[in-house]
Amino acid sequence: MQLLARGQVAKMITQLTDASVEYSLPVGEEAVPMNALIGRSLRVVYRGAINCVACGKSTKKSYSQGYCYRCAMTLPQCDSCIMSPEKCHYHAGTCRDSSWGERFCFQDHYVYLANSSGIKIGITRGNQIPTRWMDQGAVQAKPVARIRNRLMSGKVEDMFKAVLPDKTNWRNMLKGDAEPLDLDQLWREAKDQLQGEIAALVEKVEAEVATKRAAHPDFNAIEFSSEIEWLDDSETVTIAYPVEQYPSKVTSRSLDSELEDRHRELFEGVMQRHLAELALDKKTEKAVLKLFTSTLKKGLKKTRSHKPAIEALSAVIKKEPLLAALDSATIAGEFADVLAQAGELNGVVEGVLQGIKGQYLILDSGVINMRKFTAYHIELYGE
């Protein structure tokens, strides 16, 4: 296969052209056009390197889709209110970075209906339309309200969760396009059900913000607007995705899991060799290997070294008296040696690209969510 790009990966860039989505994948300095690769074999190789998208430091694990632990715990864009905007605490004076909050949270936000795996309600910033809908794999979308800040838009969305779902079933979304829905009718019905709650919500949120500001007189909070501009007559946007074949069964592929599996295979080989020397009955040997593997998998998610194998060995020796004859110190040394001799291990996801939807590459070997691996360093190969 030919090397197409090498470097740090980011979520796919989308462009809606004549109701169809065009994808490109940023990898290092390249933006690889992905639609042209459909029908061809792809290979994604991950060698274990991740660099935080904020501070650039190396991190063993990615948090909040691309951040190191420190940045995830301190940056405003990683705060819990980003996922739950109705919990915005700017006016309480506790925003992680009030200047960032003023730029990000006090701009036009839209409440919308979308049809990805069925109807759902959501919110997004104005500059993320229609990107947000394409990232979710929506085949239809309709903005229903424009609001001048994130808190109020989150409160409105939260209220409508009483009558509308707010989640996408990603597995169903990847099995095919959702049946078309009458978003106008669904919106009218939902709004009619909550007419009384809408007026009460505005008063309640205004009172909450006033109370928070009164409790923090030294905080120079930006002015808050509870105004809701309803967009009942907005047009429904239809979106088509470049998919040649949808999977009948959705199997998720992970770069982390693939790399962990390479480590697991090495350590299992050592363990199996020593168990064979004990001549255990098949039932006992199977139970021991099952416990060893399950314990090992949990450990490898925390650190890719020989230490999880040593911990797994200790667990099975404690569980099965017949393993007391094993020389645990010698085996621990072999775990370290086999890993050192293996050299660089890679996590590899490959297959024929059958389509792209949302942020997922649909391969004949499974699906991989590229957004999940933002900040990972990869090599992308194609035929």
Coordinates of N, CA, C and O in Angstrom, one line a residue, residues 20-169:
S20 N -24.8 16.6 -0.5 CA -23.9 15.4 -0.3 C -22.7 15.8 0.5 O -22.2 16.9 0.3
V21 N -22.2 15.0 1.3 CA -21.0 15.3 2.2 C -19.7 14.9 1.5 O -19.6 13.8 1.1
E22 N -18.8 15.8 1.5 CA -17.4 15.6 1.1 C -16.5 15.6 2.3 O -16.6 16.5 3.2
Y23 N -15.7 14.5 2.4 CA -14.9 14.3 3.6 C -13.4 14.5 3.3 O -12.9 14.1 2.2
S24 N -12.6 15.1 4.2 CA -11.2 15.0 4.2 C -10.7 14.8 5.6 O -11.3 15.3 6.5
L25 N -9.6 14.0 5.7 CA -9.0 13.7 7.0 C -7.7 14.4 7.2 O -6.7 14.1 6.5
P26 N -7.6 15.3 8.2 CA -6.4 15.9 8.5 C -5.4 14.9 9.2 O -5.7 14.4 10.2
V27 N -4.3 14.7 8.6 CA -3.2 13.9 9.1 C -1.9 14.6 8.9 O -1.4 14.8 7.8
G28 N -1.3 15.1 10.1 CA -0.1 15.9 9.9 C -0.3 17.1 9.1 O -1.3 17.9 9.4
E29 N 0.4 17.4 8.1 CA 0.3 18.6 7.2 C -0.7 18.3 6.1 O -0.9 19.2 5.3
E30 N -1.2 17.1 6.0 CA -2.1 16.8 4.8 C -3.5 16.8 5.2 O -3.9 16.6 6.4
A31 N -4.4 17.0 4.2 CA -5.8 16.9 4.4 C -6.2 15.9 3.3 O -6.4 16.2 2.1
V32 N -6.4 14.6 3.7 CA -6.5 13.5 2.7 C -8.0 13.5 2.2 O -8.9 13.3 3.0
P33 N -8.3 13.7 0.9 CA -9.6 13.5 0.4 C -10.1 12.1 0.6 O -9.5 11.2 0.0
M34 N -11.2 11.9 1.3 CA -11.6 10.5 1.7 C -12.6 9.9 0.7 O -12.6 8.7 0.6
N35 N -13.5 10.7 0.1 CA -14.5 10.1 -0.7 C -13.9 9.3 -1.9 O -14.4 8.3 -2.3
A36 N -12.8 9.8 -2.4 CA -12.1 9.1 -3.5 C -11.5 7.8 -3.1 O -11.2 7.0 -4.0
L37 N -11.4 7.5 -1.8 CA -10.8 6.2 -1.4 C -11.9 5.2 -1.1 O -11.5 4.0 -0.8
I38 N -13.1 5.5 -1.3 CA -14.2 4.5 -1.1 C -14.1 3.4 -2.1 O -13.9 3.7 -3.3
G39 N -14.1 2.2 -1.7 CA -14.0 1.0 -2.6 C -12.5 0.5 -2.6 O -12.2 -0.5 -3.2
R40 N -11.6 1.2 -1.9 CA -10.2 0.8 -1.9 C -9.8 0.4 -0.5 O -10.5 0.7 0.5
S41 N -8.7 -0.4 -0.4 CA -8.2 -0.9 0.9 C -7.5 0.3 1.6 O -6.7 1.0 1.0
L42 N -7.7 0.4 2.9 CA -7.1 1.4 3.8 C -6.4 0.7 4.9 O -6.9 -0.4 5.4
R43 N -5.4 1.3 5.4 CA -4.7 0.8 6.6 C -4.4 2.0 7.5 O -3.7 2.9 7.0
V44 N -4.8 2.0 8.8 CA -4.5 3.0 9.7 C -3.5 2.4 10.7 O -3.9 1.4 11.4
V45 N -2.3 2.9 10.9 CA -1.3 2.4 11.8 C -1.1 3.4 12.9 O -0.8 4.5 12.7
Y46 N -1.1 2.9 14.1 CA -0.9 3.7 15.4 C 0.2 3.0 16.1 O 0.2 1.9 16.5
R47 N 1.3 3.8 16.4 CA 2.4 3.3 17.1 C 2.5 3.7 18.6 O 3.5 3.5 19.3
G48 N 1.5 4.4 19.1 CA 1.4 4.6 20.5 C 1.6 6.1 20.9 O 1.6 6.4 22.1
A49 N 1.9 7.0 20.0 CA 2.2 8.4 20.3 C 0.9 9.2 20.3 O 0.1 9.1 19.3
I50 N 0.7 10.0 21.3 CA -0.4 11.0 21.4 C 0.2 12.3 22.0 O 0.9 12.3 22.9
N51 N -0.2 13.4 21.3 CA 0.2 14.7 21.9 C -1.0 15.6 22.1 O -1.8 15.7 21.2
C52 N -1.1 16.2 23.3 CA -2.2 17.0 23.6 C -2.4 18.1 22.6 O -1.5 18.8 22.2
V53 N -3.7 18.3 22.1 CA -4.0 19.3 21.1 C -3.9 20.7 21.7 O -3.8 21.7 20.9
A54 N -3.8 20.9 23.0 CA -3.7 22.2 23.6 C -2.3 22.6 24.0 O -1.8 23.6 23.5
C55 N -1.6 21.7 24.8 CA -0.3 22.1 25.2 C 0.8 21.4 24.4 O 2.0 21.8 24.6
G56 N 0.5 20.4 23.7 CA 1.4 19.7 22.8 C 2.2 18.6 23.5 O 3.0 17.9 22.9
K57 N 2.0 18.4 24.8 CA 2.8 17.5 25.6 C 2.4 16.0 25.2 O 1.2 15.8 24.9
S58 N 3.3 15.1 25.3 CA 3.0 13.7 25.1 C 2.2 13.2 26.2 O 2.4 13.5 27.4
T59 N 1.2 12.4 25.9 CA 0.3 11.8 26.9 C 0.0 10.4 26.5 O -0.1 10.0 25.4
K60 N -0.1 9.5 27.5 CA -0.3 8.1 27.3 C -1.8 7.8 27.0 O -2.1 6.8 26.4
K61 N -2.7 8.8 27.4 CA -4.1 8.6 27.1 C -4.7 9.9 26.7 O -4.3 11.0 27.2
S62 N -5.7 9.9 25.9 CA -6.4 11.1 25.4 C -7.6 11.3 26.2 O -8.4 10.3 26.4
Y63 N -7.8 12.5 26.7 CA -9.1 12.8 27.4 C -9.8 13.9 26.6 O -9.2 14.8 26.0
S64 N -11.2 13.8 26.7 CA -12.0 14.8 26.0 C -11.6 15.0 24.6 O -11.6 16.1 24.1
Q65 N -11.3 13.9 23.9 CA -11.0 13.8 22.5 C -9.8 14.7 22.1 O -9.9 15.7 21.4
G66 N -8.6 14.4 22.7 CA -7.4 15.0 22.3 C -6.6 15.8 23.3 O -5.6 16.3 23.0
Y67 N -7.0 15.8 24.6 CA -6.3 16.6 25.6 C -5.6 15.6 26.6 O -6.0 14.5 26.8
C68 N -4.5 16.2 27.2 CA -3.8 15.5 28.3 C -4.7 15.7 29.5 O -5.6 16.5 29.5
Y69 N -4.4 14.9 30.6 CA -5.2 15.0 31.8 C -5.2 16.4 32.4 O -6.3 16.9 32.8
R70 N -4.1 17.0 32.5 CA -4.0 18.3 33.1 C -4.9 19.3 32.3 O -5.7 20.1 32.9
C71 N -4.8 19.3 31.0 CA -5.6 20.3 30.2 C -7.1 19.9 30.3 O -7.9 20.8 30.4
A72 N -7.4 18.6 30.4 CA -8.8 18.2 30.5 C -9.4 18.7 31.8 O -10.6 19.0 31.9
M73 N -8.6 18.8 32.8 CA -9.1 19.2 34.1 C -9.1 20.7 34.4 O -9.7 21.2 35.3
T74 N -8.4 21.5 33.5 CA -8.3 22.9 33.7 C -8.8 23.8 32.6 O -9.2 24.9 32.9
L75 N -8.9 23.3 31.4 CA -9.3 24.2 30.3 C -10.8 24.3 30.3 O -11.6 23.4 30.5
P76 N -11.3 25.5 29.9 CA -12.8 25.7 29.9 C -13.5 24.9 28.8 O -14.6 24.4 29.0
Q77 N -12.8 24.6 27.7 CA -13.4 23.8 26.7 C -13.6 22.3 27.0 O -14.2 21.6 26.3
C78 N -13.0 21.9 28.2 CA -13.1 20.6 28.6 C -14.0 20.5 29.9 O -14.1 19.4 30.5
D79 N -14.6 21.6 30.3 CA -15.5 21.5 31.5 C -16.7 20.7 31.2 O -17.2 20.5 30.1
S80 N -17.4 20.3 32.3 CA -18.6 19.5 32.2 C -19.7 20.2 31.5 O -20.6 19.6 30.9
C81 N -19.7 21.5 31.6 CA -20.8 22.3 31.1 C -20.8 22.4 29.5 O -21.7 22.8 28.9
I82 N -19.7 21.9 28.9 CA -19.6 21.9 27.5 C -20.5 20.7 27.0 O -21.2 20.9 26.0
M83 N -20.5 19.6 27.7 CA -21.4 18.5 27.3 C -22.8 18.7 27.9 O -23.8 18.2 27.3
S84 N -22.9 19.5 29.0 CA -24.2 19.8 29.6 C -24.4 21.3 29.7 O -24.2 21.9 30.8
P85 N -24.7 22.0 28.6 CA -24.7 23.5 28.6 C -25.7 24.1 29.6 O -25.6 25.2 30.0
E86 N -26.8 23.3 29.9 CA -27.7 23.8 30.9 C -27.1 24.0 32.3 O -27.7 24.6 33.2
K87 N -25.9 23.5 32.5 CA -25.1 23.6 33.7 C -24.1 24.8 33.7 O -23.2 24.8 34.6
C88 N -24.1 25.6 32.7 CA -23.2 26.7 32.5 C -23.2 27.5 33.8 O -24.2 27.9 34.4
H89 N -21.9 27.8 34.3 CA -21.8 28.5 35.6 C -21.0 29.8 35.5 O -20.4 30.2 36.4
Y90 N -21.1 30.3 34.3 CA -20.4 31.6 34.1 C -20.8 32.7 35.0 O -20.0 33.4 35.7
H91 N -22.1 32.9 35.2 CA -22.6 34.0 36.1 C -22.4 33.7 37.5 O -22.6 34.6 38.4
A92 N -22.0 32.5 37.9 CA -21.6 32.2 39.3 C -20.1 32.6 39.5 O -19.7 32.5 40.7
G93 N -19.5 33.1 38.5 CA -18.1 33.5 38.7 C -17.1 32.4 38.7 O -16.0 32.6 39.2
T94 N -17.5 31.2 38.3 CA -16.7 30.0 38.5 C -16.2 29.4 37.2 O -15.7 28.3 37.1
C95 N -16.4 30.2 36.1 CA -15.9 29.7 34.8 C -14.4 29.5 34.8 O -13.7 30.3 35.4
R96 N -13.9 28.4 34.2 CA -12.5 28.2 34.3 C -11.7 29.3 33.6 O -10.5 29.5 34.0
D97 N -12.3 30.0 32.6 CA -11.7 31.1 32.0 C -12.8 32.0 31.5 O -13.4 31.7 30.4
S98 N -13.1 33.1 32.2 CA -14.3 33.9 31.9 C -14.1 34.5 30.5 O -15.1 34.7 29.8
S99 N -12.9 34.9 30.1 CA -12.8 35.5 28.8 C -13.1 34.6 27.7 O -13.7 34.9 26.7
W100 N -12.7 33.3 27.9 CA -13.0 32.3 26.9 C -14.5 32.0 26.9 O -15.1 31.9 25.8
G101 N -15.1 32.0 28.1 CA -16.6 31.8 28.2 C -17.3 32.9 27.4 O -18.4 32.7 26.8
E102 N -16.8 34.2 27.6 CA -17.5 35.3 26.9 C -17.5 35.1 25.4 O -18.4 35.5 24.7
R103 N -16.4 34.6 24.9 CA -16.2 34.4 23.4 C -17.0 33.2 22.9 O -17.7 33.3 21.9
F104 N -17.0 32.2 23.7 CA -17.6 30.9 23.2 C -19.1 30.8 23.6 O -19.9 30.4 22.7
C105 N -19.5 31.2 24.8 CA -20.8 30.9 25.3 C -21.8 32.0 25.0 O -23.0 31.8 25.0
F106 N -21.3 33.2 24.7 CA -22.2 34.4 24.4 C -22.2 34.7 22.9 O -21.7 35.8 22.5
Q107 N -22.6 33.8 22.2 CA -22.8 34.0 20.7 C -24.1 33.2 20.3 O -24.6 32.4 21.1
D108 N -24.5 33.3 19.1 CA -25.8 32.7 18.7 C -25.6 31.2 18.8 O -24.6 30.6 18.3
H109 N -26.6 30.5 19.5 CA -26.7 29.1 19.6 C -28.0 28.7 19.0 O -29.0 29.4 19.1
Y110 N -28.1 27.6 18.3 CA -29.3 27.1 17.7 C -29.8 25.8 18.3 O -29.0 24.9 18.5
V111 N -31.0 25.7 18.7 CA -31.7 24.5 19.0 C -32.2 23.9 17.7 O -32.7 24.6 16.9
Y112 N -32.0 22.6 17.5 CA -32.4 22.0 16.3 C -33.0 20.6 16.5 O -32.8 20.0 17.5
L113 N -33.7 20.2 15.5 CA -34.1 18.8 15.4 C -33.3 18.1 14.3 O -32.9 18.7 13.3
A114 N -32.9 16.9 14.5 CA -32.2 16.1 13.5 C -32.7 14.7 13.5 O -33.2 14.2 14.5
N115 N -32.5 14.0 12.4 CA -32.9 12.7 12.2 C -31.6 11.9 11.8 O -31.2 11.9 10.6
S116 N -31.0 11.2 12.7 CA -29.8 10.4 12.5 C -30.2 8.9 12.6 O -30.1 8.2 11.6
S117 N -30.7 8.5 13.7 CA -31.2 7.1 13.9 C -32.6 7.2 14.3 O -33.2 6.3 14.9
G118 N -33.3 8.3 14.0 CA -34.6 8.7 14.5 C -34.5 10.2 15.0 O -33.4 10.8 14.9
I119 N -35.6 10.7 15.4 CA -35.6 12.1 15.8 C -34.8 12.4 17.1 O -34.7 11.5 18.0
K120 N -34.1 13.5 17.2 CA -33.4 14.0 18.3 C -33.4 15.5 18.4 O -33.5 16.1 17.3
I121 N -33.3 16.0 19.6 CA -33.1 17.5 19.7 C -31.7 17.7 20.2 O -31.1 16.9 20.9
G122 N -31.1 18.9 19.7 CA -29.7 19.2 20.1 C -29.5 20.7 20.0 O -30.4 21.4 19.6
I123 N -28.3 21.1 20.4 CA -28.0 22.5 20.2 C -26.6 22.6 19.6 O -25.8 21.7 19.7
T124 N -26.3 23.7 18.9 CA -25.0 24.0 18.4 C -24.8 25.4 18.1 O -25.8 26.2 18.1
R125 N -23.5 25.9 18.1 CA -23.2 27.3 17.8 C -23.6 27.5 16.3 O -23.5 26.6 15.5
G126 N -23.9 28.8 16.0 CA -24.3 29.1 14.6 C -23.2 28.7 13.6 O -23.6 28.3 12.5
N127 N -21.9 28.9 14.0 CA -20.9 28.6 13.0 C -20.6 27.1 12.8 O -19.7 26.7 12.1
Q128 N -21.4 26.3 13.6 CA -21.2 24.8 13.4 C -22.4 24.2 12.6 O -22.5 23.0 12.6
I129 N -23.2 25.1 12.0 CA -24.2 24.6 11.1 C -23.7 24.6 9.7 O -23.2 25.7 9.3
P130 N -23.8 23.6 8.9 CA -24.4 22.2 9.2 C -23.3 21.2 9.7 O -23.6 20.0 9.7
T131 N -22.1 21.6 10.0 CA -21.1 20.7 10.4 C -21.5 19.7 11.5 O -21.3 18.5 11.5
R132 N -22.2 20.3 12.5 CA -22.7 19.5 13.6 C -23.6 18.3 13.2 O -23.5 17.2 13.6
W133 N -24.4 18.7 12.2 CA -25.4 17.7 11.7 C -24.6 16.6 11.0 O -25.0 15.4 11.1
M134 N -23.7 16.9 10.2 CA -22.9 15.9 9.4 C -22.1 15.1 10.3 O -22.0 13.9 10.1
D135 N -21.5 15.7 11.4 CA -20.7 14.9 12.3 C -21.6 13.8 13.1 O -21.1 12.8 13.5
Q136 N -22.9 14.1 13.2 CA -23.8 13.2 13.8 C -24.4 12.2 12.9 O -25.2 11.3 13.3
G137 N -24.2 12.3 11.6 CA -24.7 11.4 10.6 C -26.2 11.7 10.4 O -26.9 10.7 10.0
A138 N -26.7 12.9 10.6 CA -28.1 13.2 10.3 C -28.4 13.2 8.8 O -27.6 13.8 8.0
V139 N -29.5 12.7 8.5 CA -30.0 12.7 7.1 C -31.0 13.9 6.9 O -31.3 14.2 5.7
Q140 N -31.5 14.4 8.0 CA -32.3 15.6 8.0 C -32.0 16.4 9.2 O -31.7 15.9 10.2
A141 N -32.2 17.7 9.1 CA -32.0 18.6 10.2 C -32.8 19.9 10.0 O -32.9 20.3 8.9
K142 N -33.2 20.5 11.1 CA -34.0 21.7 11.0 C -33.7 22.6 12.3 O -33.9 22.1 13.4
P143 N -33.2 23.8 12.1 CA -33.1 24.7 13.3 C -34.5 25.1 13.7 O -35.3 25.5 12.9
V144 N -34.7 25.1 15.0 CA -36.0 25.5 15.5 C -36.0 26.7 16.5 O -37.0 27.3 16.8
A145 N -34.8 27.1 16.9 CA -34.7 28.3 17.8 C -33.3 28.9 17.8 O -32.4 28.1 17.7
R146 N -33.3 30.2 17.8 CA -32.0 30.9 17.9 C -31.9 31.7 19.2 O -32.9 32.4 19.6
I147 N -30.8 31.4 20.0 CA -30.7 32.0 21.3 C -29.3 32.6 21.5 O -28.4 32.1 20.9
R148 N -29.2 33.7 22.2 CA -27.9 34.5 22.2 C -26.9 34.0 23.2 O -25.8 34.6 23.3
N149 N -27.1 32.9 23.9 CA -26.1 32.4 24.8 C -26.3 30.9 25.0 O -27.4 30.3 24.7
R150 N -25.2 30.3 25.5 CA -25.2 28.8 25.6 C -26.1 28.3 26.7 O -26.8 27.3 26.6
L151 N -26.1 29.0 27.9 CA -26.9 28.6 29.0 C -28.4 28.5 28.6 O -29.0 27.4 28.9
M152 N -29.0 29.5 28.0 CA -30.4 29.5 27.7 C -30.7 28.4 26.7 O -31.7 27.7 26.8
S153 N -29.8 28.3 25.7 CA -30.1 27.2 24.7 C -30.0 25.9 25.3 O -30.8 25.0 25.0
G154 N -29.1 25.7 26.3 CA -29.1 24.4 27.0 C -30.3 24.1 27.8 O -30.8 23.0 27.9
K155 N -30.8 25.2 28.4 CA -32.0 25.1 29.2 C -33.2 24.7 28.3 O -34.1 23.9 28.7
V156 N -33.3 25.3 27.2 CA -34.4 25.0 26.2 C -34.3 23.6 25.8 O -35.3 22.8 25.8
E157 N -33.1 23.2 25.4 CA -32.9 21.8 24.9 C -33.3 20.8 26.1 O -34.0 19.8 25.8
D158 N -32.9 21.1 27.3 CA -33.1 20.2 28.4 C -34.6 20.1 28.7 O -35.1 19.0 29.0
M159 N -35.4 21.2 28.5 CA -36.8 21.2 28.7 C -37.5 20.3 27.6 O -38.4 19.5 28.0
F160 N -37.0 20.3 26.4 CA -37.6 19.6 25.3 C -37.3 18.1 25.4 O -37.9 17.3 24.7
K161 N -36.3 17.7 26.2 CA -36.0 16.3 26.4 C -37.1 15.5 27.0 O -37.2 14.3 26.9
A162 N -38.1 16.3 27.6 CA -39.3 15.6 28.2 C -40.1 15.0 27.1 O -40.9 14.0 27.4
V163 N -40.1 15.5 25.9 CA -40.9 15.0 24.8 C -40.2 14.6 23.6 O -40.7 14.0 22.7
L164 N -38.8 14.8 23.5 CA -38.0 14.4 22.4 C -36.7 13.8 22.9 O -36.1 14.2 23.8
P165 N -36.2 12.7 22.2 CA -34.9 12.1 22.5 C -33.8 13.1 22.3 O -34.0 14.0 21.4
D166 N -32.7 13.0 22.9 CA -31.5 13.8 22.7 C -30.3 13.0 22.4 O -29.2 13.6 22.4
K167 N -30.5 11.8 22.1 CA -29.3 10.9 21.8 C -29.5 10.3 20.4 O -30.6 10.0 19.9
T168 N -28.3 10.0 19.8 CA -28.3 9.2 18.5 C -27.8 7.8 18.8 O -26.9 7.6 19.6
N169 N -28.6 6.8 18.3 CA -28.1 5.4 18.4 C -27.1 5.2 17.3 O -27.5 5.0 16.1

